[in-house]
PDB file of C-alpha atoms in Angstrom:
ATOM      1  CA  UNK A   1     -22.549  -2.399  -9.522  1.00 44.00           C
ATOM      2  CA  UNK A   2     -22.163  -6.195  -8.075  1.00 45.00           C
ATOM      3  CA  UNK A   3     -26.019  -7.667  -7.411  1.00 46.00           C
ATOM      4  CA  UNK A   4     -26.661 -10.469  -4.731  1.00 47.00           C
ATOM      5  CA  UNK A   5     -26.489 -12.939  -7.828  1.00 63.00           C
ATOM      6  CA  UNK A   6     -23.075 -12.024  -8.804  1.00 84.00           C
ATOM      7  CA  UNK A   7     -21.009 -11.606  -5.811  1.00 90.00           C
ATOM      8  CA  UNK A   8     -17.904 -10.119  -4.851  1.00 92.00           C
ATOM      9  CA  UNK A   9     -15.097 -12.675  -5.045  1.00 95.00           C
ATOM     10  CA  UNK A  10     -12.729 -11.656  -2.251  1.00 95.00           C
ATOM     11  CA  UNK A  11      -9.460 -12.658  -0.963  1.00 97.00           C
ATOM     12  CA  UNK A  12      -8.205 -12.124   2.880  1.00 95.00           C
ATOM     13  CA  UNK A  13      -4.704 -11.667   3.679  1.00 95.00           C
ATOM     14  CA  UNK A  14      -3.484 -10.980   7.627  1.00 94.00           C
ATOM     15  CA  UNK A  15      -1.045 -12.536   9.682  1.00 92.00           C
ATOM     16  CA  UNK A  16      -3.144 -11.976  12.513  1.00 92.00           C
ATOM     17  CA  UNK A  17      -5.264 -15.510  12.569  1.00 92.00           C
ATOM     18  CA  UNK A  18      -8.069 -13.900  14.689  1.00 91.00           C
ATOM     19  CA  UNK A  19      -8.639 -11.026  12.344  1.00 89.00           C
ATOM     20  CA  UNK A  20      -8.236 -13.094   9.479  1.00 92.00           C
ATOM     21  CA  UNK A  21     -10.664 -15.756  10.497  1.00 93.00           C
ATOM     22  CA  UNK A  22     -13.133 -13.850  12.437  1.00 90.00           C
ATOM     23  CA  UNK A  23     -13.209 -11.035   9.426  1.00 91.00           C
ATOM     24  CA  UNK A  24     -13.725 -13.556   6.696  1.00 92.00           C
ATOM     25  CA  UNK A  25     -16.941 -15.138   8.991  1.00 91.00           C
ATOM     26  CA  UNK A  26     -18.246 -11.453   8.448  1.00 89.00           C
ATOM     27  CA  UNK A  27     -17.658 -10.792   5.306  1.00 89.00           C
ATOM     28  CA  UNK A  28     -19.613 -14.522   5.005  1.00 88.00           C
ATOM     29  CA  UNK A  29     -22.690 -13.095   6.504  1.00 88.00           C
ATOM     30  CA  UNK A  30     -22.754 -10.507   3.433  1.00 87.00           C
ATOM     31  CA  UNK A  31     -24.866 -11.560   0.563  1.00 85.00           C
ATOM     32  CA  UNK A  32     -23.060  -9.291  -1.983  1.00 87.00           C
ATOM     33  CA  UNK A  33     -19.354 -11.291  -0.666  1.00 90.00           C
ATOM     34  CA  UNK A  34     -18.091 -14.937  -1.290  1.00 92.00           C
ATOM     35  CA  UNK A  35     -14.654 -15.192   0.447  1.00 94.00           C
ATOM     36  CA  UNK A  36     -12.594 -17.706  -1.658  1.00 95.00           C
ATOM     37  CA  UNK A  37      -9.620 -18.017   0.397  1.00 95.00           C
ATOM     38  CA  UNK A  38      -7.302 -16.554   2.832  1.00 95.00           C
ATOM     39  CA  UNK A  39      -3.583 -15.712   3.536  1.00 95.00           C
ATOM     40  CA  UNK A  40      -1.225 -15.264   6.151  1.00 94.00           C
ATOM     41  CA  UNK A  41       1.108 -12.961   4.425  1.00 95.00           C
ATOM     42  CA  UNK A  42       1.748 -11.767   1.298  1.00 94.00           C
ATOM     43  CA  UNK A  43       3.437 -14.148  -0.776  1.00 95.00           C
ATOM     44  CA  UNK A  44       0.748 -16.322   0.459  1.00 96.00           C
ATOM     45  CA  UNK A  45      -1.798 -14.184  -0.913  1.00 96.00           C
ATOM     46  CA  UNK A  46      -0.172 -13.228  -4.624  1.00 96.00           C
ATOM     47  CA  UNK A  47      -0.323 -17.462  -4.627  1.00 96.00           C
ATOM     48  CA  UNK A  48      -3.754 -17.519  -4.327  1.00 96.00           C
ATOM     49  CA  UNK A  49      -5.017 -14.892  -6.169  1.00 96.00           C
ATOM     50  CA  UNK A  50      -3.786 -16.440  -9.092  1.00 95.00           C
ATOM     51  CA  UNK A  51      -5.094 -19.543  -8.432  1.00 95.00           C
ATOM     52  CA  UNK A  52      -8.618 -18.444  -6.801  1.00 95.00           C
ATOM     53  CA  UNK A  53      -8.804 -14.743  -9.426  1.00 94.00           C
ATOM     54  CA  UNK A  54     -10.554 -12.416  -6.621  1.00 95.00           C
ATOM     55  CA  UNK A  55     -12.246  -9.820  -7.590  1.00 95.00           C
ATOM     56  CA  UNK A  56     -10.936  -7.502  -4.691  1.00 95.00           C
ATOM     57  CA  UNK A  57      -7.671  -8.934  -2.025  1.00 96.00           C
ATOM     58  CA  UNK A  58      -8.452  -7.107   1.242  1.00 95.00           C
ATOM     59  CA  UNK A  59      -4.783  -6.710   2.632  1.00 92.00           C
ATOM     60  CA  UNK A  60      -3.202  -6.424   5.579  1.00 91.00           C
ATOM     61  CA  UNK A  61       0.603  -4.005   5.020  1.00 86.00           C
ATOM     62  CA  UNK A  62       2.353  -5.801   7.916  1.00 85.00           C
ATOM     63  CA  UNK A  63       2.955  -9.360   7.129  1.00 88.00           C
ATOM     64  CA  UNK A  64       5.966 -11.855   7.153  1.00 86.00           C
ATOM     65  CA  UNK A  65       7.709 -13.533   4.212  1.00 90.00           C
ATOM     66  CA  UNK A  66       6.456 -10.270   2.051  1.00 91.00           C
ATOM     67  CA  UNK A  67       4.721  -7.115   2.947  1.00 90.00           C
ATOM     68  CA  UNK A  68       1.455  -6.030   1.713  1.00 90.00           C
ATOM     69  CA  UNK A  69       2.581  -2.914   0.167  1.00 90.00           C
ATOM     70  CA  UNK A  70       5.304  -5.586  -2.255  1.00 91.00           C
ATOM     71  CA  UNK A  71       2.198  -8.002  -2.817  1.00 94.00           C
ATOM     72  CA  UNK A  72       0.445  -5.115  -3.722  1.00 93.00           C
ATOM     73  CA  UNK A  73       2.834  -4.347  -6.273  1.00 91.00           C
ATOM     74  CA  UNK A  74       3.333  -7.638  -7.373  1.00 93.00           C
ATOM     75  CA  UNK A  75      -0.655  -8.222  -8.035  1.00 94.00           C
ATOM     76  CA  UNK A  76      -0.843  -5.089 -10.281  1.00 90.00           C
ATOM     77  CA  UNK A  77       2.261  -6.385 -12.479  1.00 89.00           C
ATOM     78  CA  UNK A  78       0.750 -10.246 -12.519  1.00 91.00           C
ATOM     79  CA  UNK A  79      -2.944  -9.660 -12.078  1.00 91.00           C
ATOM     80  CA  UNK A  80      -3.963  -5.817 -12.623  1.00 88.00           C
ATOM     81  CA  UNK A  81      -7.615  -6.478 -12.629  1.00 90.00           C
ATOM     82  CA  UNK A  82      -7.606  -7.407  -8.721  1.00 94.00           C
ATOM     83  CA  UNK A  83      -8.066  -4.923  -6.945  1.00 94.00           C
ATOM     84  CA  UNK A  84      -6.598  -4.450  -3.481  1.00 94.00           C
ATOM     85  CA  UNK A  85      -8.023  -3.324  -0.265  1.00 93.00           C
ATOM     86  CA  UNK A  86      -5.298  -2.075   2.208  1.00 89.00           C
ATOM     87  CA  UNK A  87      -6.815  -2.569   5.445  1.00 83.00           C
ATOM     88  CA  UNK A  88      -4.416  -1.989   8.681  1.00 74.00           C
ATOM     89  CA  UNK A  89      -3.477  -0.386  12.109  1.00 74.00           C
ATOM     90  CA  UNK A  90      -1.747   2.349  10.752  1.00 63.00           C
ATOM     91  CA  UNK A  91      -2.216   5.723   9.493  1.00 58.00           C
ATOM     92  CA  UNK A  92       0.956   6.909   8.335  1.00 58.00           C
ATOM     93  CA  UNK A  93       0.953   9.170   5.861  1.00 52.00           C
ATOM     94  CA  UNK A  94       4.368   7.642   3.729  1.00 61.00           C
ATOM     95  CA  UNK A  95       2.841   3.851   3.844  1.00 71.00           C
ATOM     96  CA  UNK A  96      -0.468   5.918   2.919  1.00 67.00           C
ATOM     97  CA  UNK A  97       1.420   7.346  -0.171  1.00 67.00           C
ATOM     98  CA  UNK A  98       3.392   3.715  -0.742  1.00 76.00           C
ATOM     99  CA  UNK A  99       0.559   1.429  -0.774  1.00 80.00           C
ATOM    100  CA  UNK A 100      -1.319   3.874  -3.362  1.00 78.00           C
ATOM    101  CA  UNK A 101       1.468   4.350  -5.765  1.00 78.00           C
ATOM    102  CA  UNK A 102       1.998   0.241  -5.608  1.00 85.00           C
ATOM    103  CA  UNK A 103      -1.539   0.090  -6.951  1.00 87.00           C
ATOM    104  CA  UNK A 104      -3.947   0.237  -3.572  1.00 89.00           C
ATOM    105  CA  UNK A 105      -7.718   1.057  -4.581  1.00 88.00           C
ATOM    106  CA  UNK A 106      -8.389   2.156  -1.356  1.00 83.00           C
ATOM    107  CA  UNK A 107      -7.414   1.901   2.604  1.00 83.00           C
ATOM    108  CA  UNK A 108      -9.656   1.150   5.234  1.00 81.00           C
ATOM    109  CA  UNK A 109      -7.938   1.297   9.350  1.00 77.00           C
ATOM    110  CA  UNK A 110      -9.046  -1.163  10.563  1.00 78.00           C
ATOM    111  CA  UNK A 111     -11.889  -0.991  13.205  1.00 78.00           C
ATOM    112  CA  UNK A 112     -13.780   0.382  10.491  1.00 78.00           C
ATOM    113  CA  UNK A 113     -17.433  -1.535  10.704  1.00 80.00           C
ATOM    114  CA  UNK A 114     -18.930  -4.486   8.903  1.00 79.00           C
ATOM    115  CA  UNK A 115     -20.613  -2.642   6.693  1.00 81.00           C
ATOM    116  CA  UNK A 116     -18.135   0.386   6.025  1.00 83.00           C
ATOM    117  CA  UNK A 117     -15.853  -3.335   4.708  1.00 86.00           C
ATOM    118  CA  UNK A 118     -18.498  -4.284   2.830  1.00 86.00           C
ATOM    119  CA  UNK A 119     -19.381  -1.260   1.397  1.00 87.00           C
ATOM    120  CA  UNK A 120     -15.136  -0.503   0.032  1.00 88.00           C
ATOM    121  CA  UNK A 121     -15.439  -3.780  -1.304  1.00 90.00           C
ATOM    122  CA  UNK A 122     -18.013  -3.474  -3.462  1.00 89.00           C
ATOM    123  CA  UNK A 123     -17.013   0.388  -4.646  1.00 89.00           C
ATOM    124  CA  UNK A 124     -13.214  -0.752  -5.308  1.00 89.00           C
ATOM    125  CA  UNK A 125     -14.416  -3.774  -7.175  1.00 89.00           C
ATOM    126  CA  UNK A 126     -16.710  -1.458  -9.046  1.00 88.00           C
ATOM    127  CA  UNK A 127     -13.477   0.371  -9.982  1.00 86.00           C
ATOM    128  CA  UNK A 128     -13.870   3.175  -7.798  1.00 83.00           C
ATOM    129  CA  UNK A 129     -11.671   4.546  -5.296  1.00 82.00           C
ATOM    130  CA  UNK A 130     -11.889   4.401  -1.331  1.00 79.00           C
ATOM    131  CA  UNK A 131     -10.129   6.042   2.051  1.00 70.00           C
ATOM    132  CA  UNK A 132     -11.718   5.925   5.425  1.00 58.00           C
ATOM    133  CA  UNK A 133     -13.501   9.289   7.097  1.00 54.00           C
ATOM    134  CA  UNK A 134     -10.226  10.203   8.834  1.00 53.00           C
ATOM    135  CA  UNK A 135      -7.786   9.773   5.808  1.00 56.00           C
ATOM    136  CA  UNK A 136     -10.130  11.751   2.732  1.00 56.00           C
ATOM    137  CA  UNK A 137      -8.206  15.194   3.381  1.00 55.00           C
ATOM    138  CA  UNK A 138      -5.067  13.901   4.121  1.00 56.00           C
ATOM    139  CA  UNK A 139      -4.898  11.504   1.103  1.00 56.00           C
ATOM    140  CA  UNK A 140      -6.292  14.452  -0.588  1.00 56.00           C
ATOM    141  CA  UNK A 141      -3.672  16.876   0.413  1.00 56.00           C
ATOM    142  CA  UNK A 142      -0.908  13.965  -0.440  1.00 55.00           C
ATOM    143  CA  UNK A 143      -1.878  13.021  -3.767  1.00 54.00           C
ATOM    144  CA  UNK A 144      -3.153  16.284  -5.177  1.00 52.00           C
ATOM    145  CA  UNK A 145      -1.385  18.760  -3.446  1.00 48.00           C
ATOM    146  CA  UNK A 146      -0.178  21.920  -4.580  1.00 42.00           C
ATOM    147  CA  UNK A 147       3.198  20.239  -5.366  1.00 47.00           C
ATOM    148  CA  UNK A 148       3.379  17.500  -8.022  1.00 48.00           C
ATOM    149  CA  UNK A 149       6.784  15.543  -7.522  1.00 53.00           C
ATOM    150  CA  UNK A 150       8.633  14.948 -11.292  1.00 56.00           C
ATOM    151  CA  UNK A 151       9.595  11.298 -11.108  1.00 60.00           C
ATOM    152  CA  UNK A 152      10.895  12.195 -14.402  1.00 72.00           C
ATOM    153  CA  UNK A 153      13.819  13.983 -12.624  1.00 78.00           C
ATOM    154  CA  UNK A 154      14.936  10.783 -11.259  1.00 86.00           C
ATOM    155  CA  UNK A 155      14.456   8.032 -14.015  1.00 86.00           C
ATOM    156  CA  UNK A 156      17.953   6.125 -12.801  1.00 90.00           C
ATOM    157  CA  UNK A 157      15.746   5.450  -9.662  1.00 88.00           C
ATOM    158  CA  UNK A 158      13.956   2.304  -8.943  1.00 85.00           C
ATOM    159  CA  UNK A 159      10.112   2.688  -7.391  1.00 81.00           C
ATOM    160  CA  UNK A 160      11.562   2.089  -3.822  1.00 84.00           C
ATOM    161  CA  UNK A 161      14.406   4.305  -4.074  1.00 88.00           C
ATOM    162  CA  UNK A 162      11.705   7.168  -5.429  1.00 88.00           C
ATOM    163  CA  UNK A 163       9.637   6.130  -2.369  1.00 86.00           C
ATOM    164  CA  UNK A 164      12.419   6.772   0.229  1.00 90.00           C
ATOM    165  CA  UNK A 165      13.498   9.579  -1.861  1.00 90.00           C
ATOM    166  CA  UNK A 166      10.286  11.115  -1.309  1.00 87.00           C
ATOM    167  CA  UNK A 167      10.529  10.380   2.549  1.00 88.00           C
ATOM    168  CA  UNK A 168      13.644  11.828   2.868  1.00 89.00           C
ATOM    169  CA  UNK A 169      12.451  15.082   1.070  1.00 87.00           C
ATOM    170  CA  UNK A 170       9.663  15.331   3.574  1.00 83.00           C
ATOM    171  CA  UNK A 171      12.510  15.142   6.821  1.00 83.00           C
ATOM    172  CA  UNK A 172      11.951  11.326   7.641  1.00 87.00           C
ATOM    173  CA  UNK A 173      15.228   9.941   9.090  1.00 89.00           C
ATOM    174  CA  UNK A 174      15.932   6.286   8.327  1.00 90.00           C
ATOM    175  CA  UNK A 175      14.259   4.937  11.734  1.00 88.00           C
ATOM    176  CA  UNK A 176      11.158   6.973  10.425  1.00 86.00           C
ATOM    177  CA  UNK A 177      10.825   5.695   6.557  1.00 87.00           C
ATOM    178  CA  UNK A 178      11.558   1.954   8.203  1.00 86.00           C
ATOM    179  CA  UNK A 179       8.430   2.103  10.330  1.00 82.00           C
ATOM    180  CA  UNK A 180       6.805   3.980   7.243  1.00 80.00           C
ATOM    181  CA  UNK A 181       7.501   1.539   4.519  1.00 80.00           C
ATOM    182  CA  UNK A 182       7.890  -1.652   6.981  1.00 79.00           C
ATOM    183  CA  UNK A 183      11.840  -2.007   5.821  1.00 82.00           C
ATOM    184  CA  UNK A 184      14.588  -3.198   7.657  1.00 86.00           C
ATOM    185  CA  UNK A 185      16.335  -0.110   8.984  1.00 89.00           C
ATOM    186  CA  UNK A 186      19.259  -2.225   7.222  1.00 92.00           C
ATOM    187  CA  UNK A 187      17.229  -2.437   3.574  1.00 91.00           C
ATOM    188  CA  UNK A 188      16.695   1.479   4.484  1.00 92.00           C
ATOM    189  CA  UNK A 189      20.329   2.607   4.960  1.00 93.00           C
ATOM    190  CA  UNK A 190      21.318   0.692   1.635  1.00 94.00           C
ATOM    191  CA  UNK A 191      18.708   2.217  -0.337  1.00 94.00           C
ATOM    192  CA  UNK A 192      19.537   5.526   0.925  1.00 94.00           C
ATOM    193  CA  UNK A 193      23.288   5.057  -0.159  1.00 94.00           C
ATOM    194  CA  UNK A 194      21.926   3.754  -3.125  1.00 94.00           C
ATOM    195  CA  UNK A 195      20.194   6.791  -4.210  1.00 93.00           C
ATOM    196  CA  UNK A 196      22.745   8.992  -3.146  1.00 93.00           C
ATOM    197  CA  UNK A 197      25.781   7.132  -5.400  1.00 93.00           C
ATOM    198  CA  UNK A 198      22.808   7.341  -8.495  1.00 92.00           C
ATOM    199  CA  UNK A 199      22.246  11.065  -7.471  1.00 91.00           C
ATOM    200  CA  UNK A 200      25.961  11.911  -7.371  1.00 91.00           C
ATOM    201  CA  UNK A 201      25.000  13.488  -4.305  1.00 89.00           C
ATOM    202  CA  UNK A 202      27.660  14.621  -1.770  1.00 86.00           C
ATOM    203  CA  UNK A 203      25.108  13.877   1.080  1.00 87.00           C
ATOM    204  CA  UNK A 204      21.756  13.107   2.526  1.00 88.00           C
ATOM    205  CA  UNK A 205      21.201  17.615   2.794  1.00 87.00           C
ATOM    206  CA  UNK A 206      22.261  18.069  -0.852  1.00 88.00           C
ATOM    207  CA  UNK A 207      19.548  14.760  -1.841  1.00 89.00           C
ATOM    208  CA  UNK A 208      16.976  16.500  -0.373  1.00 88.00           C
ATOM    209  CA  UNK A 209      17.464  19.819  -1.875  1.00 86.00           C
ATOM    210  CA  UNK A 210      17.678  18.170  -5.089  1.00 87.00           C
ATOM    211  CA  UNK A 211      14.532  16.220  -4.547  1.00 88.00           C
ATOM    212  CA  UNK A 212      12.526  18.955  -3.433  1.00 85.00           C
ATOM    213  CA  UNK A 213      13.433  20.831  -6.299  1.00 82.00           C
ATOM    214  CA  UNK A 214      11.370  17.970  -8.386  1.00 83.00           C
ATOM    215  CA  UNK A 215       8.414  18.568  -6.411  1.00 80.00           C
ATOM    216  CA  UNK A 216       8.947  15.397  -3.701  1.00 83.00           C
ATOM    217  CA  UNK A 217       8.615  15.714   0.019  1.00 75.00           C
ATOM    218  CA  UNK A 218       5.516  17.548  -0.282  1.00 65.00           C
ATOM    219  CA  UNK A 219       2.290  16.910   1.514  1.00 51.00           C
TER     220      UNK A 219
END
């Protein structure tokens, strides 16, 4: 467990300046915290975690240049002992499921207090894991569910195209996995023709038979 003498080294990335700024003079005012820099999105922030080594990035999913849930994914292939925070507006189950599988160690809405922050920080730099009050049973019921999708079934599919495969399995038209997985609705529709050329799949209703037969769409 982190003591007052060694303290949490902690990166900040938001596009939102007042968040950014005004939860980083918080998370000052913590003895346990030492915020050692900030980002505006998430290419931003991958840059400097490898130059400042944070213990824990607390990160925003909706940012410019590149998303949280792709810097996410980026930290745990370049730097997989920081650990990230997702902390953000939404509540959606699919960018719930996304930012976990790209390596998340927990997710905080935020409006969450000072001290519920402080307190995720310390327990996902401690290696545990963390969801707000509201999301327990849901992320719960998504990850551990009665229904365990084989990824196995698909291994000509990249992590994105299992990601929308799994949306589309669950009844999420393109609009819907967009908003979801902050894509493009463009980026969306080529992915989804994508996995239906590398499924040999006549269409979209025969995809999701198929991918519900490997346990996806559940939840």
């Amino acid at each position: 467990m982190t003591t007052p003498s060694t303290p949490v080294r902690v990166l900040i990335a938001d596009d939102h300046p007042v968040f950014r700024d005004g939860l980083a003079s918080l998370l000052a005012t913590q003895p346990n915290v030492d915020v050692v820099a900030t980002a505006g999105d998430g290419a931003e922030a991958v840059a400097l975690a490898a130059e400042h080594e944070p213990d824990v990035v607390v990160m925003d999913l909706q940012m410019p240049v590149m998303n949280g849930i792709d810097a996410t994914r980026r930290l745990a292939e370049t730097q997989p002992g920081v650990r990230v925070l997702v902390f953000t507006m939404g509540e959606e189950d699919g960018t719930v499921l996304a930012a976990m599988r790209a390596g998340a160690r927990g997710y905080l809405v935020k409006g969450a207090s000072q001290d519920e922050v402080a307190r995720a920080i310390s327990t996902v730099q401690a290696g545990g894991l963390v969801f707000g009050a509201s999301l327990a049973l849901r992320i719960a019921d998504l990850l551990s569910g009665a229904t365990t999708p084989d990824r196995t079934a698909f291994p000509q599919l990249t992590e994105r195209e299992l990601e929308i495969l799994d949306l589309i399995a669950a009844g999420r038209n393109n609009a819907q996995i967009a908003s979801a997985l902050y894509l493009a609705p463009k980026t969306v529709r080529n992915n989804v023709s994508n996995i239906l050329a590398k499924l040999q799949a006549t269409d979209r209703a025969e995809a999701i038979i198929r991918a519900r037969d490997a346990g996806l769409g559940g939840g």
